[in-house]
C-alpha angles and dihedrals in degrees: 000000000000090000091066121090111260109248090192122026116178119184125201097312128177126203114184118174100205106318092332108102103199082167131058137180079313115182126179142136129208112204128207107277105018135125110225121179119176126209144192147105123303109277098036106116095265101122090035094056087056102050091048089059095053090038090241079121123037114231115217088215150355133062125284113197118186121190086336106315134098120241092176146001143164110232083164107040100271113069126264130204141217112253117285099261087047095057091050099056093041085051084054081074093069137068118198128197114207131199096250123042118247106201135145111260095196096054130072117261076250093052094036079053100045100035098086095041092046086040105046103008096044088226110170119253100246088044095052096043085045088055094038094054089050089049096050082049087058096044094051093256118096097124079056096063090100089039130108125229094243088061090057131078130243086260091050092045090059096049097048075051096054086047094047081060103054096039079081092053101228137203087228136358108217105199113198108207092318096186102038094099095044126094108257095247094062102042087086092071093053095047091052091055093051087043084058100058092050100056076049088062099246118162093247116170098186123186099200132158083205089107095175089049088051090047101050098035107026115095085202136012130208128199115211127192140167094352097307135081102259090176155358143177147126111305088263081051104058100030101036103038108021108184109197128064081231099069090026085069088033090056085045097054095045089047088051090056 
């Protein structure tokens, strides 16, 4: 997908928190269209990855370029950011998709949906509702619009959170690890949504431990450990021909459990 423009580019960037480097000399594009996930153990950067594109997390250096335009570089060797308004609105390009839900519990899944695009985009009410009813449609979930939070599921939560995402239109959506606080007989709902979207062509980087999901929907799969890329290649790549002895015994411990 290389012809395609790179929504995220990320060059050689380091994250330490204190002496501790999770992140180490880490490149990667993500291009318009493509499906990224992004594997590895606990402890290997993944999460970490995610939150420095959309500046939840500070790298210490390195260059960040989202949709073209750069959120943060290190002409001097630590990295420098735009200004604080720009990197707002160059993180409005990205949706992000948490664990755990973060919705508010005392608005309807609607007004949970519509809040964000009235609030920073200005978008007027009936054209917001009108968006957020197609997106729930999308999601499975258009008898839920008057419904709470507390009266969904952990299933139904991710997907009005999915929807709350794309109700910004974002460039990407980054998922971190969307179904690992869902019960294992619901995961399946929310993967299907994401596996929607990206037979509909959305930008989508995705951390997941769902191996079977990265292998049958992923255009392209990354291996993380220890802070560094160790790998990456198409599904049949990675899980097919490993090359390093480093994903060979992670694919074998994920195959033992």
């Amino acid at each position: 997908m290389t012809e395609n423009p790179a929504i995220i580019e990320v060059k050689n960037i380091t994250k330490r928190f204190g002496d501790l480097t999770v992140l180490s000399g880490v490149s990667l594009s993500v291009h318009k269209g493509e499906t990224v996930a992004i594997i590895g153990p606990s402890g290997s950067g993944k999460s970490t990855l995610l939150r420095s594109m959309n500046h939840l997390e500070k790298i210490n250096s390195g260059e960040i370029v989202i949709n073209g335009e750069t959120m943060v570089s290190s002409p001097k060797g630590t990295a420098e950011y735009v200004p604080e308004r720009e990197v707002r609105r160059i993180c409005g390009e990205i949706g992000m998709i948490f664990q755990h839900f973060n919705l508010f519990p005392h608005m309807t899944c609607l007004q949970n949906i519509t809040y964000a695009p009235q609030k920073v985009k200005k978008q007027p009410k009936a054209e917001a509702e009108a968006e957020a009813r197609r997106l729930l449609e999308l999601v499975g979930l258009a008898d839920k619009a008057d419904a709470y939070p507390g009266q969904l599921s952990g299933g139904q939560k991710q997907r009005v959170a999915i929807a709350r995402g794309l109700a910004m239109n974002p460039a990407v959506m980054l998922f971190d690890e969307p179904t690992s606080a869902l019960d294992p007989e619901i995961t399946g709902e929310v993967l299907a949504v994401i596996k929607k979207l990206a037979e509909n062509q959305m930008t989508m980087l995705i951390v997941t431990h769902e191996m079977g999901f990265a292998r049958e929907v992923a255009d392209r799969v990354i291996f993380m450990a220890d802070g560094h890329i160790m790998e990456q290649g198409s599904p049949a790549d990675i899980f097919e021909r490993p090359q390093s002895e480093r994903l060979q015994s992670f694919l074998r411990s994920i195959l033992r459990t």
